Each structure stands twice: as structure tokens, then as C-alpha cells.
Amino acid sequence: MHSPESQAPAGHILLIGASRGLGHAMAAELVERGWAVTGTVRGTSHTSLHDLAARHPRRVTVETLDMNEPSQIAALRGRLSGRVFDVLFVNAGTTNSDPGQTIGEVDTDEFVRVMVTNALSPMRVIERLDTLVSGDGVIGVMSSGQGSIANNERGGREVYRGSKAALNQYMRGYAARHADGARAMLSMAPGWIRTDLGGPDAPFTLEESVPLIIDVLLAQRGNPGLRYLDRDGRTVPW
């Protein structure tokens, strides 16, 4: 009798930023659904993704990537040459050390760090790895509802909001340049989730949120063009 992992996977995903928190939970959920996951971690430390790979060696591959280092993106592209993924999803992101700071208060270096990590680097990953994605696959990024300009009526978290709004804008530019293609593209607004980034006061748990996020992500297959959606599949105003 064949084990489930001896069967062909339901699909292949390249998941950028899967060492812990939301990214690791996404990887675990996808494995449970029969997918093969190639996930990235920064540095050489042992992570939760390594534990997942130990439990599912035929389904999980761990790659090293600091996406803020362009040379590492190029090296990953070389290591994955010849592979074809159904989904490329960039989960990695950050916030500033004091999220309450206004844009006039934040240190320049801190501002640059957040913008590079949340807006520039995800797009560099997509631009340089999109040839690994099947012609009718999905390319997505972990955005945020706080990246919505139209919905920003209460303010707060200005640096983080700005970085995610920039990411959304860059995704729209990328989508416009690939408007004739068959790939689906997604800016995902997952909601406020209890992770190291979201903090302990967030109203939603990983356990209730991640299956919904994966449902929305996989539902984009076969639907060309860019969408900005929340975890329930509802359109978020740009």
C-alpha cells in the first residue's frame, strides 16, 4: 500500500519566508493538502520549517534566502533552474521597531529597512523567479489590509501601511506589464493574526486563518490577472 507522500503531489509551491509564524503555518497546511513545498529561510539556524521537512522529507525542501540580498536571489534561481512551480508566494515581511511612529518620526535607516523588505525585495524575487512559475500558475505576495489607501480612515502604523501600499502599487505595475499572460496574481490581505509580527493582541489565530488564506490562494488558479483579496476572498479597495 502506498503512503500518501509516495503519490504525486497536488501541486508545487515556492514559498518565500516559511521559517516560522504565518509562512510556516502555510507550508504545513499545504503539505496536509498534498502539496510539495519548497520554502525559504534566512541564515543557517534550525527553524520550524526544518522540523516540518524532517516529518515530510518527500514533500518539503528547505532553501536558504535573504531576499534583501540580490545575489542570494540569483543563487536561488540558479539552484532551482529547471524546476516548475504552480505557485510562487512571497510571505516574508517586517515592520518598524516602533509601529506607532509617524512618518515624520521614523529614523531614515529604519524606514529604508522596512520599505526594502516589504516592497522592493518581494518584487525583486518575483521579477527574477517568475520564469520558474508555470504559464498558468499563481504569483502572490503577502500584503495587508493596511496597504489599502481607500480604507485608511483611522491612520496609525504609518511606515508599515506605506510599505504595503507600495507593494500593492508595484504589483499593479507588474500585472500591467504581464496583462497578456495567463497567470493569476494576488495581493493577499490576511487579517490581523497572532504571530510574532502581529503580536498577542491580534484577534485571529493561525489555526483559523491559514486554511482560509490557502483556500483563497489556490482558488486563483485559472483566473488570470491581479486581485487584492482578504482571507474570505473579498475584494479589498486599493
JSON list of C-alpha atoms in Angstrom, two decimals:
[
{"chain": "A", "resi": 1, "resn": "MET", "atom": "CA", "xyz": [0.00, 0.00, 0.00]},
{"chain": "A", "resi": 2, "resn": "HIS", "atom": "CA", "xyz": [1.40, 3.39, -0.97]},
{"chain": "A", "resi": 3, "resn": "SER", "atom": "CA", "xyz": [1.67, 6.16, 1.59]},
{"chain": "A", "resi": 4, "resn": "PRO", "atom": "CA", "xyz": [0.10, 9.50, 0.62]},
{"chain": "A", "resi": 5, "resn": "GLU", "atom": "CA", "xyz": [3.57, 11.02, 0.25]},
{"chain": "A", "resi": 6, "resn": "SER", "atom": "CA", "xyz": [4.56, 8.39, -2.31]},
{"chain": "A", "resi": 7, "resn": "GLN", "atom": "CA", "xyz": [1.87, 9.71, -4.63]},
{"chain": "A", "resi": 8, "resn": "ALA", "atom": "CA", "xyz": [2.32, 12.64, -6.99]},
{"chain": "A", "resi": 9, "resn": "PRO", "atom": "CA", "xyz": [1.82, 15.95, -5.18]},
{"chain": "A", "resi": 10, "resn": "ALA", "atom": "CA", "xyz": [-1.28, 18.03, -5.81]},
{"chain": "A", "resi": 11, "resn": "GLY", "atom": "CA", "xyz": [0.99, 20.90, -6.81]},
{"chain": "A", "resi": 12, "resn": "HIS", "atom": "CA", "xyz": [4.32, 22.59, -6.18]},
{"chain": "A", "resi": 13, "resn": "ILE", "atom": "CA", "xyz": [4.75, 25.91, -4.39]},
{"chain": "A", "resi": 14, "resn": "LEU", "atom": "CA", "xyz": [7.82, 28.08, -3.86]},
{"chain": "A", "resi": 15, "resn": "LEU", "atom": "CA", "xyz": [7.11, 29.83, -0.56]},
{"chain": "A", "resi": 16, "resn": "ILE", "atom": "CA", "xyz": [9.43, 32.71, 0.34]},
{"chain": "A", "resi": 17, "resn": "GLY", "atom": "CA", "xyz": [9.66, 33.22, 4.09]},
{"chain": "A", "resi": 18, "resn": "ALA", "atom": "CA", "xyz": [8.47, 29.97, 5.64]},
{"chain": "A", "resi": 19, "resn": "SER", "atom": "CA", "xyz": [10.67, 29.54, 8.70]},
{"chain": "A", "resi": 20, "resn": "ARG", "atom": "CA", "xyz": [8.05, 30.39, 11.33]},
{"chain": "A", "resi": 21, "resn": "GLY", "atom": "CA", "xyz": [4.74, 32.06, 12.02]},
{"chain": "A", "resi": 22, "resn": "LEU", "atom": "CA", "xyz": [2.38, 32.56, 9.12]},
{"chain": "A", "resi": 23, "resn": "GLY", "atom": "CA", "xyz": [4.77, 31.23, 6.47]},
{"chain": "A", "resi": 24, "resn": "HIS", "atom": "CA", "xyz": [5.45, 28.01, 8.34]},
{"chain": "A", "resi": 25, "resn": "ALA", "atom": "CA", "xyz": [1.74, 27.53, 9.03]},
{"chain": "A", "resi": 26, "resn": "MET", "atom": "CA", "xyz": [1.02, 27.97, 5.32]},
{"chain": "A", "resi": 27, "resn": "ALA", "atom": "CA", "xyz": [3.65, 25.38, 4.46]},
{"chain": "A", "resi": 28, "resn": "ALA", "atom": "CA", "xyz": [2.20, 22.90, 6.96]},
{"chain": "A", "resi": 29, "resn": "GLU", "atom": "CA", "xyz": [-1.34, 23.42, 5.65]},
{"chain": "A", "resi": 30, "resn": "LEU", "atom": "CA", "xyz": [-0.23, 22.90, 2.06]},
{"chain": "A", "resi": 31, "resn": "VAL", "atom": "CA", "xyz": [1.56, 19.68, 2.97]},
{"chain": "A", "resi": 32, "resn": "GLU", "atom": "CA", "xyz": [-1.64, 18.44, 4.62]},
{"chain": "A", "resi": 33, "resn": "ARG", "atom": "CA", "xyz": [-3.41, 19.15, 1.33]},
{"chain": "A", "resi": 34, "resn": "GLY", "atom": "CA", "xyz": [-0.92, 17.03, -0.58]},
{"chain": "A", "resi": 35, "resn": "TRP", "atom": "CA", "xyz": [1.28, 19.81, -1.96]},
{"chain": "A", "resi": 36, "resn": "ALA", "atom": "CA", "xyz": [5.07, 19.81, -2.30]},
{"chain": "A", "resi": 37, "resn": "VAL", "atom": "CA", "xyz": [6.60, 22.86, -0.64]},
{"chain": "A", "resi": 38, "resn": "THR", "atom": "CA", "xyz": [9.95, 24.46, -1.34]},
{"chain": "A", "resi": 39, "resn": "GLY", "atom": "CA", "xyz": [10.27, 27.00, 1.45]},
{"chain": "A", "resi": 40, "resn": "THR", "atom": "CA", "xyz": [12.97, 29.52, 2.21]},
{"chain": "A", "resi": 41, "resn": "VAL", "atom": "CA", "xyz": [14.60, 30.52, 5.48]},
{"chain": "A", "resi": 42, "resn": "ARG", "atom": "CA", "xyz": [17.16, 33.16, 6.29]},
{"chain": "A", "resi": 43, "resn": "GLY", "atom": "CA", "xyz": [20.54, 32.09, 7.61]},
{"chain": "A", "resi": 44, "resn": "THR", "atom": "CA", "xyz": [21.60, 28.68, 8.84]},
{"chain": "A", "resi": 45, "resn": "SER", "atom": "CA", "xyz": [19.70, 28.37, 12.14]},
{"chain": "A", "resi": 46, "resn": "HIS", "atom": "CA", "xyz": [17.35, 25.46, 12.66]},
{"chain": "A", "resi": 47, "resn": "THR", "atom": "CA", "xyz": [13.73, 26.50, 12.15]},
{"chain": "A", "resi": 48, "resn": "SER", "atom": "CA", "xyz": [10.20, 25.13, 12.33]},
{"chain": "A", "resi": 49, "resn": "LEU", "atom": "CA", "xyz": [10.41, 24.55, 8.57]},
{"chain": "A", "resi": 50, "resn": "HIS", "atom": "CA", "xyz": [13.33, 22.18, 9.12]},
{"chain": "A", "resi": 51, "resn": "ASP", "atom": "CA", "xyz": [11.16, 20.25, 11.58]},
{"chain": "A", "resi": 52, "resn": "LEU", "atom": "CA", "xyz": [8.37, 20.09, 9.00]},
{"chain": "A", "resi": 53, "resn": "ALA", "atom": "CA", "xyz": [10.84, 18.83, 6.40]},
{"chain": "A", "resi": 54, "resn": "ALA", "atom": "CA", "xyz": [12.06, 16.14, 8.79]},
{"chain": "A", "resi": 55, "resn": "ARG", "atom": "CA", "xyz": [8.49, 14.88, 9.17]},
{"chain": "A", "resi": 56, "resn": "HIS", "atom": "CA", "xyz": [7.73, 15.13, 5.45]},
{"chain": "A", "resi": 57, "resn": "PRO", "atom": "CA", "xyz": [11.02, 14.63, 3.59]},
{"chain": "A", "resi": 58, "resn": "ARG", "atom": "CA", "xyz": [9.30, 13.89, 0.27]},
{"chain": "A", "resi": 59, "resn": "ARG", "atom": "CA", "xyz": [7.09, 16.93, 0.46]},
{"chain": "A", "resi": 60, "resn": "VAL", "atom": "CA", "xyz": [9.21, 19.73, 1.97]},
{"chain": "A", "resi": 61, "resn": "THR", "atom": "CA", "xyz": [12.51, 21.18, 0.72]},
{"chain": "A", "resi": 62, "resn": "VAL", "atom": "CA", "xyz": [14.31, 23.91, 2.64]},
{"chain": "A", "resi": 63, "resn": "GLU", "atom": "CA", "xyz": [16.25, 26.58, 0.75]},
{"chain": "A", "resi": 64, "resn": "THR", "atom": "CA", "xyz": [18.26, 29.48, 2.18]},
{"chain": "A", "resi": 65, "resn": "LEU", "atom": "CA", "xyz": [17.43, 33.02, 1.09]},
{"chain": "A", "resi": 66, "resn": "ASP", "atom": "CA", "xyz": [17.81, 36.50, 2.48]},
{"chain": "A", "resi": 67, "resn": "MET", "atom": "CA", "xyz": [15.69, 38.26, -0.10]},
{"chain": "A", "resi": 68, "resn": "ASN", "atom": "CA", "xyz": [17.26, 41.62, 0.77]},
{"chain": "A", "resi": 69, "resn": "GLU", "atom": "CA", "xyz": [20.46, 40.30, -0.82]},
{"chain": "A", "resi": 70, "resn": "PRO", "atom": "CA", "xyz": [20.05, 40.30, -4.64]},
{"chain": "A", "resi": 71, "resn": "SER", "atom": "CA", "xyz": [22.95, 37.89, -5.04]},
{"chain": "A", "resi": 72, "resn": "GLN", "atom": "CA", "xyz": [21.09, 35.33, -2.95]},
{"chain": "A", "resi": 73, "resn": "ILE", "atom": "CA", "xyz": [18.01, 35.64, -5.15]},
{"chain": "A", "resi": 74, "resn": "ALA", "atom": "CA", "xyz": [20.19, 34.97, -8.18]},
{"chain": "A", "resi": 75, "resn": "ALA", "atom": "CA", "xyz": [21.81, 32.00, -6.43]},
{"chain": "A", "resi": 76, "resn": "LEU", "atom": "CA", "xyz": [18.40, 30.55, -5.57]},
{"chain": "A", "resi": 77, "resn": "ARG", "atom": "CA", "xyz": [17.32, 30.99, -9.17]},
{"chain": "A", "resi": 78, "resn": "GLY", "atom": "CA", "xyz": [20.35, 29.00, -10.23]},
{"chain": "A", "resi": 79, "resn": "ARG", "atom": "CA", "xyz": [19.72, 26.20, -7.74]},
{"chain": "A", "resi": 80, "resn": "LEU", "atom": "CA", "xyz": [16.10, 25.89, -8.86]},
{"chain": "A", "resi": 81, "resn": "SER", "atom": "CA", "xyz": [16.88, 26.00, -12.57]},
{"chain": "A", "resi": 82, "resn": "GLY", "atom": "CA", "xyz": [14.73, 23.50, -14.41]},
{"chain": "A", "resi": 83, "resn": "ARG", "atom": "CA", "xyz": [12.05, 23.36, -11.72]},
{"chain": "A", "resi": 84, "resn": "VAL", "atom": "CA", "xyz": [8.47, 24.40, -12.46]},
{"chain": "A", "resi": 85, "resn": "PHE", "atom": "CA", "xyz": [6.18, 25.66, -9.71]},
{"chain": "A", "resi": 86, "resn": "ASP", "atom": "CA", "xyz": [2.43, 26.07, -9.77]},
{"chain": "A", "resi": 87, "resn": "VAL", "atom": "CA", "xyz": [2.62, 28.89, -7.22]},
{"chain": "A", "resi": 88, "resn": "LEU", "atom": "CA", "xyz": [5.23, 31.44, -6.18]},
{"chain": "A", "resi": 89, "resn": "PHE", "atom": "CA", "xyz": [4.21, 33.23, -2.99]},
{"chain": "A", "resi": 90, "resn": "VAL", "atom": "CA", "xyz": [6.27, 35.82, -1.11]},
{"chain": "A", "resi": 91, "resn": "ASN", "atom": "CA", "xyz": [5.30, 35.83, 2.55]},
{"chain": "A", "resi": 92, "resn": "ALA", "atom": "CA", "xyz": [8.40, 37.41, 4.09]},
{"chain": "A", "resi": 93, "resn": "GLY", "atom": "CA", "xyz": [7.97, 40.86, 5.59]},
{"chain": "A", "resi": 94, "resn": "THR", "atom": "CA", "xyz": [8.64, 43.06, 8.62]},
{"chain": "A", "resi": 95, "resn": "THR", "atom": "CA", "xyz": [7.57, 46.19, 10.45]},
{"chain": "A", "resi": 96, "resn": "ASN", "atom": "CA", "xyz": [9.42, 49.00, 12.16]},
{"chain": "A", "resi": 97, "resn": "SER", "atom": "CA", "xyz": [10.60, 48.59, 15.75]},
{"chain": "A", "resi": 98, "resn": "ASP", "atom": "CA", "xyz": [8.10, 51.20, 16.97]},
{"chain": "A", "resi": 99, "resn": "PRO", "atom": "CA", "xyz": [4.99, 50.76, 14.82]},
{"chain": "A", "resi": 100, "resn": "GLY", "atom": "CA", "xyz": [3.38, 53.78, 16.45]},
{"chain": "A", "resi": 101, "resn": "GLN", "atom": "CA", "xyz": [5.90, 56.21, 15.00]},
{"chain": "A", "resi": 102, "resn": "THR", "atom": "CA", "xyz": [4.59, 58.68, 12.46]},
{"chain": "A", "resi": 103, "resn": "ILE", "atom": "CA", "xyz": [6.28, 59.06, 9.11]},
{"chain": "A", "resi": 104, "resn": "GLY", "atom": "CA", "xyz": [7.90, 62.25, 10.40]},
{"chain": "A", "resi": 105, "resn": "GLU", "atom": "CA", "xyz": [9.38, 60.47, 13.42]},
{"chain": "A", "resi": 106, "resn": "VAL", "atom": "CA", "xyz": [10.83, 57.30, 11.95]},
{"chain": "A", "resi": 107, "resn": "ASP", "atom": "CA", "xyz": [14.58, 57.03, 11.53]},
{"chain": "A", "resi": 108, "resn": "THR", "atom": "CA", "xyz": [15.69, 57.06, 7.90]},
{"chain": "A", "resi": 109, "resn": "ASP", "atom": "CA", "xyz": [17.56, 53.76, 8.15]},
{"chain": "A", "resi": 110, "resn": "GLU", "atom": "CA", "xyz": [14.53, 52.12, 9.76]},
{"chain": "A", "resi": 111, "resn": "PHE", "atom": "CA", "xyz": [12.25, 53.46, 7.04]},
{"chain": "A", "resi": 112, "resn": "VAL", "atom": "CA", "xyz": [14.55, 52.16, 4.33]},
{"chain": "A", "resi": 113, "resn": "ARG", "atom": "CA", "xyz": [14.79, 48.75, 6.01]},
{"chain": "A", "resi": 114, "resn": "VAL", "atom": "CA", "xyz": [11.01, 48.32, 6.11]},
{"chain": "A", "resi": 115, "resn": "MET", "atom": "CA", "xyz": [10.49, 49.58, 2.57]},
{"chain": "A", "resi": 116, "resn": "VAL", "atom": "CA", "xyz": [13.22, 47.36, 1.14]},
{"chain": "A", "resi": 117, "resn": "THR", "atom": "CA", "xyz": [11.95, 44.28, 2.99]},
{"chain": "A", "resi": 118, "resn": "ASN", "atom": "CA", "xyz": [8.23, 44.81, 2.34]},
{"chain": "A", "resi": 119, "resn": "ALA", "atom": "CA", "xyz": [8.16, 46.40, -1.11]},
{"chain": "A", "resi": 120, "resn": "LEU", "atom": "CA", "xyz": [11.42, 46.23, -3.06]},
{"chain": "A", "resi": 121, "resn": "SER", "atom": "CA", "xyz": [12.65, 42.75, -2.17]},
{"chain": "A", "resi": 122, "resn": "PRO", "atom": "CA", "xyz": [9.36, 40.89, -2.79]},
{"chain": "A", "resi": 123, "resn": "MET", "atom": "CA", "xyz": [9.21, 42.42, -6.24]},
{"chain": "A", "resi": 124, "resn": "ARG", "atom": "CA", "xyz": [12.83, 41.55, -6.95]},
{"chain": "A", "resi": 125, "resn": "VAL", "atom": "CA", "xyz": [12.01, 37.96, -6.03]},
{"chain": "A", "resi": 126, "resn": "ILE", "atom": "CA", "xyz": [9.03, 37.94, -8.38]},
{"chain": "A", "resi": 127, "resn": "GLU", "atom": "CA", "xyz": [10.87, 39.62, -11.25]},
{"chain": "A", "resi": 128, "resn": "ARG", "atom": "CA", "xyz": [13.79, 37.19, -11.01]},
{"chain": "A", "resi": 129, "resn": "LEU", "atom": "CA", "xyz": [11.94, 33.96, -10.21]},
{"chain": "A", "resi": 130, "resn": "ASP", "atom": "CA", "xyz": [8.76, 34.30, -12.27]},
{"chain": "A", "resi": 131, "resn": "THR", "atom": "CA", "xyz": [10.21, 32.18, -15.06]},
{"chain": "A", "resi": 132, "resn": "LEU", "atom": "CA", "xyz": [10.05, 29.24, -12.63]},
{"chain": "A", "resi": 133, "resn": "VAL", "atom": "CA", "xyz": [6.26, 29.56, -12.48]},
{"chain": "A", "resi": 134, "resn": "SER", "atom": "CA", "xyz": [4.07, 27.68, -14.94]},
{"chain": "A", "resi": 135, "resn": "GLY", "atom": "CA", "xyz": [2.40, 29.80, -17.59]},
{"chain": "A", "resi": 136, "resn": "ASP", "atom": "CA", "xyz": [-1.00, 29.36, -15.95]},
{"chain": "A", "resi": 137, "resn": "GLY", "atom": "CA", "xyz": [0.28, 29.43, -12.36]},
{"chain": "A", "resi": 138, "resn": "VAL", "atom": "CA", "xyz": [-0.16, 31.89, -9.50]},
{"chain": "A", "resi": 139, "resn": "ILE", "atom": "CA", "xyz": [2.19, 34.63, -8.29]},
{"chain": "A", "resi": 140, "resn": "GLY", "atom": "CA", "xyz": [1.29, 36.21, -4.98]},
{"chain": "A", "resi": 141, "resn": "VAL", "atom": "CA", "xyz": [2.53, 38.42, -2.18]},
{"chain": "A", "resi": 142, "resn": "MET", "atom": "CA", "xyz": [1.51, 38.79, 1.44]},
{"chain": "A", "resi": 143, "resn": "SER", "atom": "CA", "xyz": [0.18, 42.31, 1.54]},
{"chain": "A", "resi": 144, "resn": "SER", "atom": "CA", "xyz": [-2.13, 43.65, 4.25]},
{"chain": "A", "resi": 145, "resn": "GLY", "atom": "CA", "xyz": [-5.46, 45.34, 4.60]},
{"chain": "A", "resi": 146, "resn": "GLN", "atom": "CA", "xyz": [-3.42, 48.21, 5.95]},
{"chain": "A", "resi": 147, "resn": "GLY", "atom": "CA", "xyz": [-1.99, 48.63, 2.48]},
{"chain": "A", "resi": 148, "resn": "SER", "atom": "CA", "xyz": [-5.35, 49.89, 1.27]},
{"chain": "A", "resi": 149, "resn": "ILE", "atom": "CA", "xyz": [-5.23, 53.65, 0.66]},
{"chain": "A", "resi": 150, "resn": "ALA", "atom": "CA", "xyz": [-9.00, 53.86, 0.29]},
{"chain": "A", "resi": 151, "resn": "ASN", "atom": "CA", "xyz": [-9.61, 52.19, 3.67]},
{"chain": "A", "resi": 152, "resn": "ASN", "atom": "CA", "xyz": [-7.11, 54.28, 5.62]},
{"chain": "A", "resi": 153, "resn": "GLU", "atom": "CA", "xyz": [-9.53, 56.40, 7.62]},
{"chain": "A", "resi": 154, "resn": "ARG", "atom": "CA", "xyz": [-8.04, 55.92, 11.10]},
{"chain": "A", "resi": 155, "resn": "GLY", "atom": "CA", "xyz": [-4.31, 56.26, 10.44]},
{"chain": "A", "resi": 156, "resn": "GLY", "atom": "CA", "xyz": [-1.70, 54.53, 12.56]},
{"chain": "A", "resi": 157, "resn": "ARG", "atom": "CA", "xyz": [1.16, 52.17, 11.67]},
{"chain": "A", "resi": 158, "resn": "GLU", "atom": "CA", "xyz": [2.20, 54.65, 9.01]},
{"chain": "A", "resi": 159, "resn": "VAL", "atom": "CA", "xyz": [5.51, 53.12, 7.98]},
{"chain": "A", "resi": 160, "resn": "TYR", "atom": "CA", "xyz": [4.08, 49.62, 7.67]},
{"chain": "A", "resi": 161, "resn": "ARG", "atom": "CA", "xyz": [0.98, 50.89, 5.85]},
{"chain": "A", "resi": 162, "resn": "GLY", "atom": "CA", "xyz": [3.12, 52.80, 3.39]},
{"chain": "A", "resi": 163, "resn": "SER", "atom": "CA", "xyz": [5.32, 49.80, 2.65]},
{"chain": "A", "resi": 164, "resn": "LYS", "atom": "CA", "xyz": [2.34, 47.56, 1.91]},
{"chain": "A", "resi": 165, "resn": "ALA", "atom": "CA", "xyz": [0.67, 50.26, -0.21]},
{"chain": "A", "resi": 166, "resn": "ALA", "atom": "CA", "xyz": [3.92, 50.49, -2.17]},
{"chain": "A", "resi": 167, "resn": "LEU", "atom": "CA", "xyz": [3.96, 46.72, -2.60]},
{"chain": "A", "resi": 168, "resn": "ASN", "atom": "CA", "xyz": [0.41, 46.83, -3.95]},
{"chain": "A", "resi": 169, "resn": "GLN", "atom": "CA", "xyz": [1.36, 49.58, -6.39]},
{"chain": "A", "resi": 170, "resn": "TYR", "atom": "CA", "xyz": [4.37, 47.64, -7.62]},
{"chain": "A", "resi": 171, "resn": "MET", "atom": "CA", "xyz": [2.22, 44.54, -8.05]},
{"chain": "A", "resi": 172, "resn": "ARG", "atom": "CA", "xyz": [-0.17, 46.59, -10.18]},
{"chain": "A", "resi": 173, "resn": "GLY", "atom": "CA", "xyz": [2.72, 47.75, -12.31]},
{"chain": "A", "resi": 174, "resn": "TYR", "atom": "CA", "xyz": [3.97, 44.18, -12.69]},
{"chain": "A", "resi": 175, "resn": "ALA", "atom": "CA", "xyz": [0.49, 42.98, -13.58]},
{"chain": "A", "resi": 176, "resn": "ALA", "atom": "CA", "xyz": [0.10, 45.72, -16.19]},
{"chain": "A", "resi": 177, "resn": "ARG", "atom": "CA", "xyz": [3.32, 44.59, -17.85]},
{"chain": "A", "resi": 178, "resn": "HIS", "atom": "CA", "xyz": [2.05, 40.99, -17.92]},
{"chain": "A", "resi": 179, "resn": "ALA", "atom": "CA", "xyz": [-1.57, 41.70, -18.76]},
{"chain": "A", "resi": 180, "resn": "ASP", "atom": "CA", "xyz": [-1.49, 39.39, -21.78]},
{"chain": "A", "resi": 181, "resn": "GLY", "atom": "CA", "xyz": [-0.38, 36.38, -19.75]},
{"chain": "A", "resi": 182, "resn": "ALA", "atom": "CA", "xyz": [-2.46, 33.58, -18.27]},
{"chain": "A", "resi": 183, "resn": "ARG", "atom": "CA", "xyz": [-1.06, 33.74, -14.75]},
{"chain": "A", "resi": 184, "resn": "ALA", "atom": "CA", "xyz": [-3.13, 34.76, -11.75]},
{"chain": "A", "resi": 185, "resn": "MET", "atom": "CA", "xyz": [-1.65, 37.35, -9.39]},
{"chain": "A", "resi": 186, "resn": "LEU", "atom": "CA", "xyz": [-2.65, 38.03, -5.80]},
{"chain": "A", "resi": 187, "resn": "SER", "atom": "CA", "xyz": [-2.06, 40.68, -3.17]},
{"chain": "A", "resi": 188, "resn": "MET", "atom": "CA", "xyz": [-3.25, 38.90, -0.03]},
{"chain": "A", "resi": 189, "resn": "ALA", "atom": "CA", "xyz": [-4.73, 40.74, 2.98]},
{"chain": "A", "resi": 190, "resn": "PRO", "atom": "CA", "xyz": [-4.76, 38.02, 5.64]},
{"chain": "A", "resi": 191, "resn": "GLY", "atom": "CA", "xyz": [-6.19, 39.98, 8.56]},
{"chain": "A", "resi": 192, "resn": "TRP", "atom": "CA", "xyz": [-4.61, 40.71, 11.94]},
{"chain": "A", "resi": 193, "resn": "ILE", "atom": "CA", "xyz": [-3.21, 37.38, 13.09]},
{"chain": "A", "resi": 194, "resn": "ARG", "atom": "CA", "xyz": [-1.44, 36.39, 16.29]},
{"chain": "A", "resi": 195, "resn": "THR", "atom": "CA", "xyz": [2.17, 35.92, 15.17]},
{"chain": "A", "resi": 196, "resn": "ASP", "atom": "CA", "xyz": [5.48, 37.48, 16.19]},
{"chain": "A", "resi": 197, "resn": "LEU", "atom": "CA", "xyz": [4.70, 40.25, 13.70]},
{"chain": "A", "resi": 198, "resn": "GLY", "atom": "CA", "xyz": [1.02, 40.60, 14.55]},
{"chain": "A", "resi": 199, "resn": "GLY", "atom": "CA", "xyz": [1.53, 40.47, 18.30]},
{"chain": "A", "resi": 200, "resn": "PRO", "atom": "CA", "xyz": [-0.51, 38.88, 21.11]},
{"chain": "A", "resi": 201, "resn": "ASP", "atom": "CA", "xyz": [-3.46, 41.27, 20.82]},
{"chain": "A", "resi": 202, "resn": "ALA", "atom": "CA", "xyz": [-4.39, 40.21, 17.29]},
{"chain": "A", "resi": 203, "resn": "PRO", "atom": "CA", "xyz": [-7.95, 38.81, 17.15]},
{"chain": "A", "resi": 204, "resn": "PHE", "atom": "CA", "xyz": [-7.31, 35.87, 14.83]},
{"chain": "A", "resi": 205, "resn": "THR", "atom": "CA", "xyz": [-5.30, 32.69, 15.37]},
{"chain": "A", "resi": 206, "resn": "LEU", "atom": "CA", "xyz": [-3.12, 30.92, 12.83]},
{"chain": "A", "resi": 207, "resn": "GLU", "atom": "CA", "xyz": [-5.31, 27.83, 13.12]},
{"chain": "A", "resi": 208, "resn": "GLU", "atom": "CA", "xyz": [-8.46, 29.64, 11.98]},
{"chain": "A", "resi": 209, "resn": "SER", "atom": "CA", "xyz": [-6.78, 31.95, 9.47]},
{"chain": "A", "resi": 210, "resn": "VAL", "atom": "CA", "xyz": [-4.35, 29.84, 7.46]},
{"chain": "A", "resi": 211, "resn": "PRO", "atom": "CA", "xyz": [-6.86, 27.40, 5.90]},
{"chain": "A", "resi": 212, "resn": "LEU", "atom": "CA", "xyz": [-8.84, 30.39, 4.64]},
{"chain": "A", "resi": 213, "resn": "ILE", "atom": "CA", "xyz": [-5.71, 32.04, 3.23]},
{"chain": "A", "resi": 214, "resn": "ILE", "atom": "CA", "xyz": [-4.75, 28.85, 1.42]},
{"chain": "A", "resi": 215, "resn": "ASP", "atom": "CA", "xyz": [-8.29, 28.47, 0.07]},
{"chain": "A", "resi": 216, "resn": "VAL", "atom": "CA", "xyz": [-8.11, 31.97, -1.45]},
{"chain": "A", "resi": 217, "resn": "LEU", "atom": "CA", "xyz": [-4.60, 31.46, -2.82]},
{"chain": "A", "resi": 218, "resn": "LEU", "atom": "CA", "xyz": [-5.40, 28.18, -4.56]},
{"chain": "A", "resi": 219, "resn": "ALA", "atom": "CA", "xyz": [-8.74, 29.46, -5.84]},
{"chain": "A", "resi": 220, "resn": "GLN", "atom": "CA", "xyz": [-6.85, 31.94, -8.05]},
{"chain": "A", "resi": 221, "resn": "ARG", "atom": "CA", "xyz": [-5.54, 29.17, -10.29]},
{"chain": "A", "resi": 222, "resn": "GLY", "atom": "CA", "xyz": [-7.02, 29.56, -13.75]},
{"chain": "A", "resi": 223, "resn": "ASN", "atom": "CA", "xyz": [-8.11, 33.18, -13.15]},
{"chain": "A", "resi": 224, "resn": "PRO", "atom": "CA", "xyz": [-5.62, 35.47, -14.95]},
{"chain": "A", "resi": 225, "resn": "GLY", "atom": "CA", "xyz": [-4.95, 38.96, -13.70]},
{"chain": "A", "resi": 226, "resn": "LEU", "atom": "CA", "xyz": [-4.29, 40.69, -10.38]},
{"chain": "A", "resi": 227, "resn": "ARG", "atom": "CA", "xyz": [-6.62, 40.69, -7.39]},
{"chain": "A", "resi": 228, "resn": "TYR", "atom": "CA", "xyz": [-6.34, 42.27, -3.92]},
{"chain": "A", "resi": 229, "resn": "LEU", "atom": "CA", "xyz": [-8.31, 39.96, -1.65]},
{"chain": "A", "resi": 230, "resn": "ASP", "atom": "CA", "xyz": [-8.83, 39.28, 2.03]},
{"chain": "A", "resi": 231, "resn": "ARG", "atom": "CA", "xyz": [-8.81, 35.85, 3.64]},
{"chain": "A", "resi": 232, "resn": "ASP", "atom": "CA", "xyz": [-12.51, 35.39, 2.85]},
{"chain": "A", "resi": 233, "resn": "GLY", "atom": "CA", "xyz": [-11.92, 36.06, -0.84]},
{"chain": "A", "resi": 234, "resn": "ARG", "atom": "CA", "xyz": [-13.48, 39.51, -0.72]},
{"chain": "A", "resi": 235, "resn": "THR", "atom": "CA", "xyz": [-12.01, 42.32, -2.79]},
{"chain": "A", "resi": 236, "resn": "VAL", "atom": "CA", "xyz": [-10.09, 44.94, -0.80]},
{"chain": "A", "resi": 237, "resn": "PRO", "atom": "CA", "xyz": [-10.20, 48.52, -2.15]},
{"chain": "A", "resi": 238, "resn": "TRP", "atom": "CA", "xyz": [-6.83, 49.64, -3.47]}
]
